[in-house]
Every structure is written in structure tokens, then in C-alpha cells.
Amino acid sequence: MTTDERAELGAPTAAPVSLDAARLSAAQLLYEASERFADDHPEYSAKPGLVRWQRYSPFVLAAVLVLGLLANWWVTLIVVLIAANLVFSINATFKVASTFFRPIAQLQHRRIMKAEAAELAELGLDPNNLLARAGDLPIYTILVPVYHEANVIGRIIDNLSHLHYPQGLLDILVLLEENDTETIEAARAAQPPASVRLLVVPDGEPRTKPRACNYGLLFAKGEYVVIYDAEDRPEPDQLLKALAGFRHDDVKRRLSRSSRPLACLQAALNYYNADYNVLTRMFAIEYAHWFDSMLPGMDAANVPIPLGGTSNHFLRSALVEVGGWDPYNVTEDADLGLRLAASGYRVDVIQSTTWEEATAQIGPWIRQRTRWIKGYILTAAVNLRRPLKWLRGNGVAGGLTMFGLILGTPLAFMMYPLALGFTLGSWLLGPVFRLGLPAWLVDFGLFNMLAFTILMIAVSALAAWRRYNWRIAVFAVFNPVYWLLHSYAAWRAALQVFWAPHLWEKTPHGLTEEYDDGIIETGGLPHSAST
């Protein structure tokens, strides 16, 4: 995509002026991290929140619903039930269909490895030696945004020391908030090595992870940039795998006939405390399906990929070109994945894992999931301020991700209780009481809910079995109950979009730091595993 084409579509068109961060004042640095993106790319910024027509649309819809119920409540109920089932089926179809593309991704990966091995053999290099495949290693920047993480800050510094990458070429920036004195003191007490810089982010708003990452990007030295969270335990060879992925991008583009350059590689995220309780099991099943099946399938289908919040490896020049992260978007990863696609870049996945801590308590889980879903709503709202223009620029592939996943997921969770209630009511009460609903609607609702629920249970259980074992996978049968928690979080997120769109509800880490569930094979790090 040319610069003129990007400008026509409203996508970011040029990199910010190269800055010497050391020469800027604190106020200037704060502006670059917090407000530069909104000023340079207002169409892509979540700072204004919902535009007028988006803000009024729910109230108009509610008024139409009330008028419909007053005029003909039976017909209105039928229309609402149809809408609820359609929204659920569209979202579930996207997630299941993405899973079915996973074998294609595996086949494509093997073809790329075979082609690359042949090319390396001609040069006399060992294709199994990642260091040899990487060639001359560049400086690699690692951003570690932390906030109220005094209890785990020492662990992430230690975990990163296990990476198979020359320490002299690592540029590790631990991003500390100015008002978080406890974590700052703990980071200093950890006596980090010379490759680690403790960077204090000036106090300001919005106090979000993407703002801290933008600040760190100003000081980054590396050609490549990756984000890790405070509790992350990346597999030791992940940087080398990512670098090899970037280096053989030309092979993949030739095999897949893609003209889009690679901007980011997403590693899989999974949980070392998966077996801690029922909630962590459900979280682990969800992530295994997402990162081990859905994202590789989306990669193979060549549709835009929403990034995870960590372990995404960027070509720094591409990241800077699209403006970095939106500090006002609380799901900055999904936003950035779509923005890279809109700017003519490609996001792929790599076969490497970062192990994280699954939230083990309902309260923190609800707050975390509220933030994620709210960010999805905001991301959809930002991109669809001018829907027709966005669809022209992003085409069918972008529309599938937008309506099947980014917007489809919050809507499906919000409508899920209604679709579930309709199904249960038809199933349990239908044989006893004459409901008076059209037979085709009853049949469609029953088939829709049962078929897609069974499919979602099956594909997520299979992914969890591959990643963990049957003791985790069997809990996939509780997905229908787990989705009710999502529904509560989705309605909470929808309300926050109106009164607190930029509120970042912090997820506590380290609550199960020392728990070892015994199901993960140790591979060099505590609780880490080999894929």
C-alpha cells in the first residue's frame, strides 16, 4: 500500500520525526507518550471516546425497543430473539472457522521451514542452529511496563536473564510509574544487570500501559521491540525465533504470494498455574483455543489479527511509522493489530510460548475482562466512526475480523443470556406449555445454541488437551457457565465506555507465583514449558 493510498484511507502515513529523547524535557517526553498519537492520528485515537452518533445509538435503539414492545410486544420479542441468536452464531462461527484453518497454518509453516532450510544449506549454515539462522544479531529492545508489581519485579528481571540472546545486545527497559515508589525501590533492590535500564515514566494521564510503552519506545535502541508483562516467563529461545521469523519473511511472502511486509510476530500466551482452580482452568482453556488454534488459523486465512497484550515482537520502524500505541485505548493490542493491517502491514504468529499467571479470583477476573471487552468496544467504535470508508479500505478480510471478532465478541456476550434463556425456555417449557412462537424460530434457536455450544466446547477442549492434558480439557464443558461471567463483564464494559472509557483497572499479579500445578514440563524456567 502506497503512502497516498494510506492517506486516502485515513491510515497513519509517516513516522514521527526522529527524537533524541535525552534532549527532551519531561513535559515534552510526556506529550510524546500521551498526546502525540491523538494529535497526529485523530481518526485512530480513542481519546474522544464515542462520537455523537455512536453515543446516541444505544438510546435510540432502546427507545425503538420500548415503542416496539408497546405497539406489538410479540413481534418485537421475536425480532430480538432472532437478533440474539444471529449475533451469537456469527461470533461462534468466526471462532470455530478460524480453528479449522489451523492445519493450513501448520502446513504453511512446514513449507517455509523446508524452503528456508534449503536456502541455508546452500550457504553452508545449520538450519537447526537458531543463532546461525539469525546471522548477525541486532540490538533487541524489551519493554516491561510495571505498576504496583513490587512483589514480582525481581522475578521478571531474573526470567529475562535466561533468554538465549547475548546480554550485550539486549536493551531491557523496565517502565516504572513515577508515583509507584514501592515498585521503584523493589526494582533497584533487585540489582538488575547492565542490560536493564530502570526508566521512570513521569506522572500523568492517562495512566495506562500503552502510554508507558510509548514512553519506553522513545528511549529504545533496538531494531526490534517486544513487550513482556511483569509475571511473564518467555521461552528462552523466543527472541531468536522471532528474529528468524522476520529474517525469513521473504520466504513466506513468496510462498503465500503476499505483498504485505511483516511488522509483528505474536507468540502464544499460556498459563503456568492452569490447574490452580476452576477459574484458572477455564482461563487456560480459553487461551489455548485463542493462541494455539484461532490466531494461527486467522494467520492462515490472511485476516487481520488482534494482538495479545504481551510477547508481540515488532519491527521498530513499522511500529514508529503507525504512531506507536494509542495511550487512550485500554485494549491497545487489538487496536494496534488492526491499525498495522490498515497501514499495509502483516501480523503473523510464531511457535513459541510465554507463560503467564492466570487470574485465580472472580473479582480481579471481572475487572480484567471488563477492561479487555471495553477496549474491543472502543476499538470497534474508533474504526467504525466512518463505517463505509473503513470497509472500503480494509475489505472483506478486515470486515470479518471486525464484525466476527472485535465487535462480534462484546455483542455476543451481551446477548448470550437472552439466547441461552430462550433455548432453555423452549427446551424445558415447550413440551409443557404452548409458547406460541414460530416453529422455525424455536428450531433455529435450539439448533443454533446447541450446535455452536458443542462445537465451541469441542474445539477449545481439543486445544487445551494439546497444550495441557485431559485434566484441563474436560472443564471445557463448563464454557456455557463461563460465558455468563463474560456477559456480566461485557455489560459492565458497555457502561464504562460511557462514563469511564479510559479507566485502566489493574490486574494484580503474583497471587499464585509459587504454585506449580505439575502438568507443565519444566524447560529451563520455573513453570515454563516446551511447545
PDB file of C-alpha atoms in Angstrom, residues 52-289:
ATOM      1  CA  ARG A  52     -22.009  11.651  18.693  1.00  0.00           C
ATOM      2  CA  TRP A  53     -23.919   9.121  16.576  1.00  0.00           C
ATOM      3  CA  GLN A  54     -22.308   6.229  18.474  1.00  0.00           C
ATOM      4  CA  ARG A  55     -23.134   7.781  21.845  1.00  0.00           C
ATOM      5  CA  TYR A  56     -26.794   8.273  20.931  1.00  0.00           C
ATOM      6  CA  SER A  57     -27.314   4.993  19.075  1.00  0.00           C
ATOM      7  CA  PRO A  58     -27.919   2.787  22.168  1.00  0.00           C
ATOM      8  CA  PHE A  59     -30.552   5.203  23.463  1.00  0.00           C
ATOM      9  CA  VAL A  60     -32.257   5.336  20.062  1.00  0.00           C
ATOM     10  CA  LEU A  61     -32.208   1.539  19.926  1.00  0.00           C
ATOM     11  CA  ALA A  62     -33.639   1.325  23.444  1.00  0.00           C
ATOM     12  CA  ALA A  63     -36.421   3.785  22.505  1.00  0.00           C
ATOM     13  CA  VAL A  64     -37.271   1.774  19.385  1.00  0.00           C
ATOM     14  CA  LEU A  65     -37.374  -1.380  21.509  1.00  0.00           C
ATOM     15  CA  VAL A  66     -39.747   0.184  24.036  1.00  0.00           C
ATOM     16  CA  LEU A  67     -42.018   1.531  21.285  1.00  0.00           C
ATOM     17  CA  GLY A  68     -41.979  -1.852  19.593  1.00  0.00           C
ATOM     18  CA  LEU A  69     -42.971  -3.599  22.810  1.00  0.00           C
ATOM     19  CA  LEU A  70     -45.822  -1.135  23.317  1.00  0.00           C
ATOM     20  CA  ALA A  71     -47.039  -1.487  19.720  1.00  0.00           C
ATOM     21  CA  ASN A  72     -46.652  -5.254  19.325  1.00  0.00           C
ATOM     22  CA  TRP A  73     -44.632  -6.911  22.059  1.00  0.00           C
ATOM     23  CA  TRP A  74     -44.877 -10.390  20.486  1.00  0.00           C
ATOM     24  CA  VAL A  75     -43.376  -9.395  17.137  1.00  0.00           C
ATOM     25  CA  THR A  76     -40.740  -7.282  18.924  1.00  0.00           C
ATOM     26  CA  LEU A  77     -39.789 -10.254  21.104  1.00  0.00           C
ATOM     27  CA  ILE A  78     -39.399 -12.449  18.025  1.00  0.00           C
ATOM     28  CA  VAL A  79     -37.149  -9.841  16.353  1.00  0.00           C
ATOM     29  CA  VAL A  80     -34.990  -9.557  19.492  1.00  0.00           C
ATOM     30  CA  LEU A  81     -34.653 -13.343  19.788  1.00  0.00           C
ATOM     31  CA  ILE A  82     -33.631 -13.573  16.126  1.00  0.00           C
ATOM     32  CA  ALA A  83     -31.018 -10.848  16.645  1.00  0.00           C
ATOM     33  CA  ALA A  84     -29.633 -12.523  19.787  1.00  0.00           C
ATOM     34  CA  ASN A  85     -29.233 -15.858  18.030  1.00  0.00           C
ATOM     35  CA  LEU A  86     -27.689 -14.312  14.925  1.00  0.00           C
ATOM     36  CA  VAL A  87     -25.110 -12.356  16.923  1.00  0.00           C
ATOM     37  CA  PHE A  88     -24.143 -15.472  18.892  1.00  0.00           C
ATOM     38  CA  SER A  89     -23.921 -17.631  15.755  1.00  0.00           C
ATOM     39  CA  ILE A  90     -21.801 -15.105  13.814  1.00  0.00           C
ATOM     40  CA  ASN A  91     -19.262 -14.796  16.626  1.00  0.00           C
ATOM     41  CA  ALA A  92     -19.151 -18.550  17.240  1.00  0.00           C
ATOM     42  CA  THR A  93     -18.847 -19.273  13.511  1.00  0.00           C
ATOM     43  CA  PHE A  94     -15.827 -16.978  13.268  1.00  0.00           C
ATOM     44  CA  LYS A  95     -14.113 -18.643  16.231  1.00  0.00           C
ATOM     45  CA  VAL A  96     -14.826 -22.179  15.077  1.00  0.00           C
ATOM     46  CA  ALA A  97     -13.970 -21.488  11.431  1.00  0.00           C
ATOM     47  CA  SER A  98     -10.654 -19.898  12.452  1.00  0.00           C
ATOM     48  CA  THR A  99      -9.803 -23.114  14.283  1.00  0.00           C
ATOM     49  CA  PHE A 100     -10.385 -25.164  11.139  1.00  0.00           C
ATOM     50  CA  PHE A 101      -7.732 -23.109   9.323  1.00  0.00           C
ATOM     51  CA  ARG A 102      -5.067 -24.144  11.857  1.00  0.00           C
ATOM     52  CA  PRO A 103      -3.858 -27.194   9.847  1.00  0.00           C
ATOM     53  CA  ILE A 104      -3.267 -24.888   6.890  1.00  0.00           C
ATOM     54  CA  ALA A 105      -1.073 -22.706   9.111  1.00  0.00           C
ATOM     55  CA  GLN A 106       0.912 -25.755  10.217  1.00  0.00           C
ATOM     56  CA  LEU A 107       1.383 -26.894   6.612  1.00  0.00           C
ATOM     57  CA  GLN A 108       2.466 -23.412   5.576  1.00  0.00           C
ATOM     58  CA  HIS A 109       4.954 -23.285   8.474  1.00  0.00           C
ATOM     59  CA  ARG A 110       6.500 -26.607   7.415  1.00  0.00           C
ATOM     60  CA  ARG A 111       6.795 -25.402   3.811  1.00  0.00           C
ATOM     61  CA  ILE A 112       8.554 -22.234   4.955  1.00  0.00           C
ATOM     62  CA  MET A 113      10.949 -24.163   7.205  1.00  0.00           C
ATOM     63  CA  LYS A 114      11.756 -26.562   4.363  1.00  0.00           C
ATOM     64  CA  ALA A 115      12.371 -23.742   1.874  1.00  0.00           C
ATOM     65  CA  GLU A 116      14.478 -21.823   4.355  1.00  0.00           C
ATOM     66  CA  ALA A 117      16.491 -24.915   5.297  1.00  0.00           C
ATOM     67  CA  ALA A 118      17.322 -25.495   1.624  1.00  0.00           C
ATOM     68  CA  GLU A 119      18.480 -21.896   1.211  1.00  0.00           C
ATOM     69  CA  LEU A 120      20.592 -22.069   4.372  1.00  0.00           C
ATOM     70  CA  ALA A 121      22.116 -25.382   3.328  1.00  0.00           C
ATOM     71  CA  GLU A 122      23.345 -23.715   0.126  1.00  0.00           C
ATOM     72  CA  LEU A 123      25.141 -21.189   2.340  1.00  0.00           C
ATOM     73  CA  GLY A 124      26.632 -23.940   4.496  1.00  0.00           C
ATOM     74  CA  LEU A 125      24.578 -22.971   7.587  1.00  0.00           C
ATOM     75  CA  ASP A 126      22.891 -25.356  10.009  1.00  0.00           C
ATOM     76  CA  PRO A 127      19.090 -24.811   9.798  1.00  0.00           C
ATOM     77  CA  ASN A 128      18.674 -26.248  13.315  1.00  0.00           C
ATOM     78  CA  ASN A 129      21.016 -23.683  14.828  1.00  0.00           C
ATOM     79  CA  LEU A 130      18.927 -20.608  15.612  1.00  0.00           C
ATOM     80  CA  LEU A 131      21.984 -18.479  16.181  1.00  0.00           C
ATOM     81  CA  ALA A 132      23.307 -19.417  12.772  1.00  0.00           C
ATOM     82  CA  ARG A 133      19.910 -18.789  11.205  1.00  0.00           C
ATOM     83  CA  ALA A 134      19.712 -15.358  12.802  1.00  0.00           C
ATOM     84  CA  GLY A 135      23.052 -14.329  11.381  1.00  0.00           C
ATOM     85  CA  ASP A 136      24.414 -11.090  12.776  1.00  0.00           C
ATOM     86  CA  LEU A 137      22.248 -10.368  15.785  1.00  0.00           C
ATOM     87  CA  PRO A 138      20.855  -6.836  16.194  1.00  0.00           C
ATOM     88  CA  ILE A 139      20.070  -4.987  19.387  1.00  0.00           C
ATOM     89  CA  TYR A 140      16.716  -6.194  20.727  1.00  0.00           C
ATOM     90  CA  THR A 141      14.649  -3.885  22.960  1.00  0.00           C
ATOM     91  CA  ILE A 142      12.404  -5.414  25.619  1.00  0.00           C
ATOM     92  CA  LEU A 143       9.760  -3.175  27.198  1.00  0.00           C
ATOM     93  CA  VAL A 144       8.498  -4.260  30.617  1.00  0.00           C
ATOM     94  CA  PRO A 145       5.704  -1.931  31.814  1.00  0.00           C
ATOM     95  CA  VAL A 146       5.049  -2.453  35.538  1.00  0.00           C
ATOM     96  CA  TYR A 147       2.709  -0.816  38.030  1.00  0.00           C
ATOM     97  CA  HIS A 148       2.243  -1.915  41.629  1.00  0.00           C
ATOM     98  CA  GLU A 149       4.367  -5.003  40.914  1.00  0.00           C
ATOM     99  CA  ALA A 150       6.879  -4.837  43.777  1.00  0.00           C
ATOM    100  CA  ASN A 151       6.220  -8.500  44.611  1.00  0.00           C
ATOM    101  CA  VAL A 152       7.165  -9.808  41.140  1.00  0.00           C
ATOM    102  CA  ILE A 153       9.570  -7.247  39.690  1.00  0.00           C
ATOM    103  CA  GLY A 154      12.613  -9.287  40.702  1.00  0.00           C
ATOM    104  CA  ARG A 155      11.203 -12.370  39.017  1.00  0.00           C
ATOM    105  CA  ILE A 156      10.771 -10.807  35.569  1.00  0.00           C
ATOM    106  CA  ILE A 157      14.322  -9.450  35.669  1.00  0.00           C
ATOM    107  CA  ASP A 158      15.550 -12.939  36.524  1.00  0.00           C
ATOM    108  CA  ASN A 159      13.362 -14.561  33.844  1.00  0.00           C
ATOM    109  CA  LEU A 160      14.751 -12.283  31.139  1.00  0.00           C
ATOM    110  CA  SER A 161      18.283 -13.226  32.140  1.00  0.00           C
ATOM    111  CA  HIS A 162      17.510 -16.755  30.892  1.00  0.00           C
ATOM    112  CA  LEU A 163      16.872 -15.607  27.336  1.00  0.00           C
ATOM    113  CA  HIS A 164      19.208 -17.142  24.772  1.00  0.00           C
ATOM    114  CA  TYR A 165      20.460 -13.847  23.427  1.00  0.00           C
ATOM    115  CA  PRO A 166      23.747 -12.046  24.053  1.00  0.00           C
ATOM    116  CA  GLN A 167      23.244  -9.843  27.104  1.00  0.00           C
ATOM    117  CA  GLY A 168      25.290  -7.113  25.471  1.00  0.00           C
ATOM    118  CA  LEU A 169      22.725  -6.865  22.680  1.00  0.00           C
ATOM    119  CA  LEU A 170      19.696  -6.762  24.978  1.00  0.00           C
ATOM    120  CA  ASP A 171      18.143  -3.384  25.686  1.00  0.00           C
ATOM    121  CA  ILE A 172      15.721  -4.089  28.556  1.00  0.00           C
ATOM    122  CA  LEU A 173      13.636  -1.123  29.688  1.00  0.00           C
ATOM    123  CA  VAL A 174      11.661  -1.601  32.896  1.00  0.00           C
ATOM    124  CA  LEU A 175       8.994   1.107  32.742  1.00  0.00           C
ATOM    125  CA  LEU A 176       8.075   2.360  36.227  1.00  0.00           C
ATOM    126  CA  GLU A 177       5.358   4.886  37.069  1.00  0.00           C
ATOM    127  CA  GLU A 178       6.649   7.920  38.959  1.00  0.00           C
ATOM    128  CA  ASN A 179       4.111   7.599  41.796  1.00  0.00           C
ATOM    129  CA  ASP A 180       4.786   3.870  42.312  1.00  0.00           C
ATOM    130  CA  THR A 181       7.666   4.282  44.766  1.00  0.00           C
ATOM    131  CA  GLU A 182       7.315   0.772  46.179  1.00  0.00           C
ATOM    132  CA  THR A 183       7.953  -0.899  42.826  1.00  0.00           C
ATOM    133  CA  ILE A 184      10.756   1.550  42.001  1.00  0.00           C
ATOM    134  CA  GLU A 185      12.515   0.657  45.272  1.00  0.00           C
ATOM    135  CA  ALA A 186      11.979  -3.069  44.670  1.00  0.00           C
ATOM    136  CA  ALA A 187      13.412  -2.785  41.139  1.00  0.00           C
ATOM    137  CA  ARG A 188      16.508  -1.025  42.422  1.00  0.00           C
ATOM    138  CA  ALA A 189      16.898  -3.577  45.203  1.00  0.00           C
ATOM    139  CA  ALA A 190      16.878  -6.361  42.613  1.00  0.00           C
ATOM    140  CA  GLN A 191      20.241  -5.017  41.366  1.00  0.00           C
ATOM    141  CA  PRO A 192      19.493  -5.568  37.668  1.00  0.00           C
ATOM    142  CA  PRO A 193      22.366  -6.275  35.248  1.00  0.00           C
ATOM    143  CA  ALA A 194      23.813  -3.703  32.872  1.00  0.00           C
ATOM    144  CA  SER A 195      21.403  -4.727  30.106  1.00  0.00           C
ATOM    145  CA  VAL A 196      18.469  -3.470  32.210  1.00  0.00           C
ATOM    146  CA  ARG A 197      17.552   0.205  32.420  1.00  0.00           C
ATOM    147  CA  LEU A 198      15.037   1.383  35.014  1.00  0.00           C
ATOM    148  CA  LEU A 199      13.023   4.109  33.302  1.00  0.00           C
ATOM    149  CA  VAL A 200      10.649   6.212  35.395  1.00  0.00           C
ATOM    150  CA  VAL A 201       7.598   7.407  33.443  1.00  0.00           C
ATOM    151  CA  PRO A 202       6.527  10.923  34.529  1.00  0.00           C
ATOM    152  CA  ASP A 203       3.207  11.037  36.332  1.00  0.00           C
ATOM    153  CA  GLY A 204       0.290  11.961  34.103  1.00  0.00           C
ATOM    154  CA  GLU A 205      -2.888  10.872  32.385  1.00  0.00           C
ATOM    155  CA  PRO A 206      -3.990   8.539  31.103  1.00  0.00           C
ATOM    156  CA  ARG A 207      -2.157   6.166  33.435  1.00  0.00           C
ATOM    157  CA  THR A 208      -2.199   3.208  31.071  1.00  0.00           C
ATOM    158  CA  LYS A 209       0.153   0.526  29.835  1.00  0.00           C
ATOM    159  CA  PRO A 210       0.272   1.897  26.239  1.00  0.00           C
ATOM    160  CA  ARG A 211       1.311   5.334  27.500  1.00  0.00           C
ATOM    161  CA  ALA A 212       4.206   3.723  29.393  1.00  0.00           C
ATOM    162  CA  CYS A 213       5.157   1.727  26.289  1.00  0.00           C
ATOM    163  CA  ASN A 214       5.153   4.876  24.149  1.00  0.00           C
ATOM    164  CA  TYR A 215       7.469   6.479  26.682  1.00  0.00           C
ATOM    165  CA  GLY A 216       9.800   3.490  26.555  1.00  0.00           C
ATOM    166  CA  LEU A 217       9.763   3.483  22.754  1.00  0.00           C
ATOM    167  CA  LEU A 218      11.297   6.971  22.810  1.00  0.00           C
ATOM    168  CA  PHE A 219      14.373   5.521  24.548  1.00  0.00           C
ATOM    169  CA  ALA A 220      14.513   2.193  22.679  1.00  0.00           C
ATOM    170  CA  LYS A 221      17.783   1.334  20.942  1.00  0.00           C
ATOM    171  CA  GLY A 222      16.801  -1.911  19.245  1.00  0.00           C
ATOM    172  CA  GLU A 223      15.839  -2.673  15.681  1.00  0.00           C
ATOM    173  CA  TYR A 224      13.191  -4.976  17.148  1.00  0.00           C
ATOM    174  CA  VAL A 225      10.915  -4.382  20.141  1.00  0.00           C
ATOM    175  CA  VAL A 226       8.963  -6.810  22.295  1.00  0.00           C
ATOM    176  CA  ILE A 227       6.677  -6.296  25.307  1.00  0.00           C
ATOM    177  CA  TYR A 228       6.643  -8.566  28.345  1.00  0.00           C
ATOM    178  CA  ASP A 229       4.438  -8.201  31.400  1.00  0.00           C
ATOM    179  CA  ALA A 230       5.760  -8.376  34.934  1.00  0.00           C
ATOM    180  CA  GLU A 231       4.745 -12.009  35.514  1.00  0.00           C
ATOM    181  CA  ASP A 232       5.852 -13.309  32.091  1.00  0.00           C
ATOM    182  CA  ARG A 233       8.148 -16.272  31.600  1.00  0.00           C
ATOM    183  CA  PRO A 234       9.062 -16.378  27.896  1.00  0.00           C
ATOM    184  CA  GLU A 235      10.705 -19.476  26.499  1.00  0.00           C
ATOM    185  CA  PRO A 236      14.463 -18.882  26.350  1.00  0.00           C
ATOM    186  CA  ASP A 237      14.761 -19.012  22.547  1.00  0.00           C
ATOM    187  CA  GLN A 238      11.776 -16.760  21.798  1.00  0.00           C
ATOM    188  CA  LEU A 239      13.784 -13.737  20.635  1.00  0.00           C
ATOM    189  CA  LEU A 240      15.797 -15.896  18.247  1.00  0.00           C
ATOM    190  CA  LYS A 241      12.628 -17.495  16.864  1.00  0.00           C
ATOM    191  CA  ALA A 242      11.080 -14.080  16.325  1.00  0.00           C
ATOM    192  CA  LEU A 243      14.227 -12.797  14.654  1.00  0.00           C
ATOM    193  CA  ALA A 244      14.333 -15.858  12.400  1.00  0.00           C
ATOM    194  CA  GLY A 245      10.684 -15.193  11.544  1.00  0.00           C
ATOM    195  CA  PHE A 246      11.485 -11.678  10.437  1.00  0.00           C
ATOM    196  CA  ARG A 247      14.534 -12.866   8.529  1.00  0.00           C
ATOM    197  CA  HIS A 248      12.586 -15.435   6.514  1.00  0.00           C
ATOM    198  CA  ASP A 249       9.632 -13.130   5.844  1.00  0.00           C
ATOM    199  CA  ASP A 250      10.655 -13.016   2.189  1.00  0.00           C
ATOM    200  CA  VAL A 251      10.252 -16.816   2.028  1.00  0.00           C
ATOM    201  CA  LYS A 252       6.748 -16.679   3.473  1.00  0.00           C
ATOM    202  CA  ARG A 253       5.711 -13.791   1.255  1.00  0.00           C
ATOM    203  CA  ARG A 254       6.916 -15.711  -1.785  1.00  0.00           C
ATOM    204  CA  LEU A 255       5.083 -18.891  -0.778  1.00  0.00           C
ATOM    205  CA  SER A 256       1.875 -17.138   0.271  1.00  0.00           C
ATOM    206  CA  ARG A 257       2.012 -14.607  -2.592  1.00  0.00           C
ATOM    207  CA  SER A 258       1.562 -11.754  -0.123  1.00  0.00           C
ATOM    208  CA  SER A 259       2.845  -8.267  -0.857  1.00  0.00           C
ATOM    209  CA  ARG A 260       2.386  -7.035   2.727  1.00  0.00           C
ATOM    210  CA  PRO A 261       5.602  -6.692   4.731  1.00  0.00           C
ATOM    211  CA  LEU A 262       5.780  -8.241   8.195  1.00  0.00           C
ATOM    212  CA  ALA A 263       5.513  -5.792  11.105  1.00  0.00           C
ATOM    213  CA  CYS A 264       4.817  -8.001  14.113  1.00  0.00           C
ATOM    214  CA  LEU A 265       5.086 -11.599  15.306  1.00  0.00           C
ATOM    215  CA  GLN A 266       2.805 -12.752  18.130  1.00  0.00           C
ATOM    216  CA  ALA A 267       3.935 -15.548  20.446  1.00  0.00           C
ATOM    217  CA  ALA A 268       1.405 -17.759  22.221  1.00  0.00           C
ATOM    218  CA  LEU A 269       0.367 -16.937  25.787  1.00  0.00           C
ATOM    219  CA  ASN A 270      -0.493 -19.731  28.203  1.00  0.00           C
ATOM    220  CA  TYR A 271      -0.660 -20.252  31.945  1.00  0.00           C
ATOM    221  CA  TYR A 272       1.712 -21.933  34.362  1.00  0.00           C
ATOM    222  CA  ASN A 273      -0.980 -22.082  37.103  1.00  0.00           C
ATOM    223  CA  ALA A 274      -3.650 -23.607  34.860  1.00  0.00           C
ATOM    224  CA  ASP A 275      -4.594 -26.293  37.404  1.00  0.00           C
ATOM    225  CA  TYR A 276      -4.903 -23.926  40.383  1.00  0.00           C
ATOM    226  CA  ASN A 277      -8.719 -23.780  40.497  1.00  0.00           C
ATOM    227  CA  VAL A 278     -11.748 -23.947  38.192  1.00  0.00           C
ATOM    228  CA  LEU A 279     -11.370 -20.318  37.066  1.00  0.00           C
ATOM    229  CA  THR A 280      -7.735 -20.763  36.038  1.00  0.00           C
ATOM    230  CA  ARG A 281      -8.686 -23.942  34.172  1.00  0.00           C
ATOM    231  CA  MET A 282     -11.332 -22.054  32.213  1.00  0.00           C
ATOM    232  CA  PHE A 283      -8.899 -19.218  31.537  1.00  0.00           C
ATOM    233  CA  ALA A 284      -6.282 -21.721  30.329  1.00  0.00           C
ATOM    234  CA  ILE A 285      -8.776 -23.426  28.011  1.00  0.00           C
ATOM    235  CA  GLU A 286      -9.781 -20.075  26.550  1.00  0.00           C
ATOM    236  CA  TYR A 287      -6.173 -19.023  25.935  1.00  0.00           C
ATOM    237  CA  ALA A 288      -5.179 -22.396  24.463  1.00  0.00           C
ATOM    238  CA  HIS A 289      -8.016 -22.088  21.952  1.00  0.00           C
TER     239      HIS A 289
END
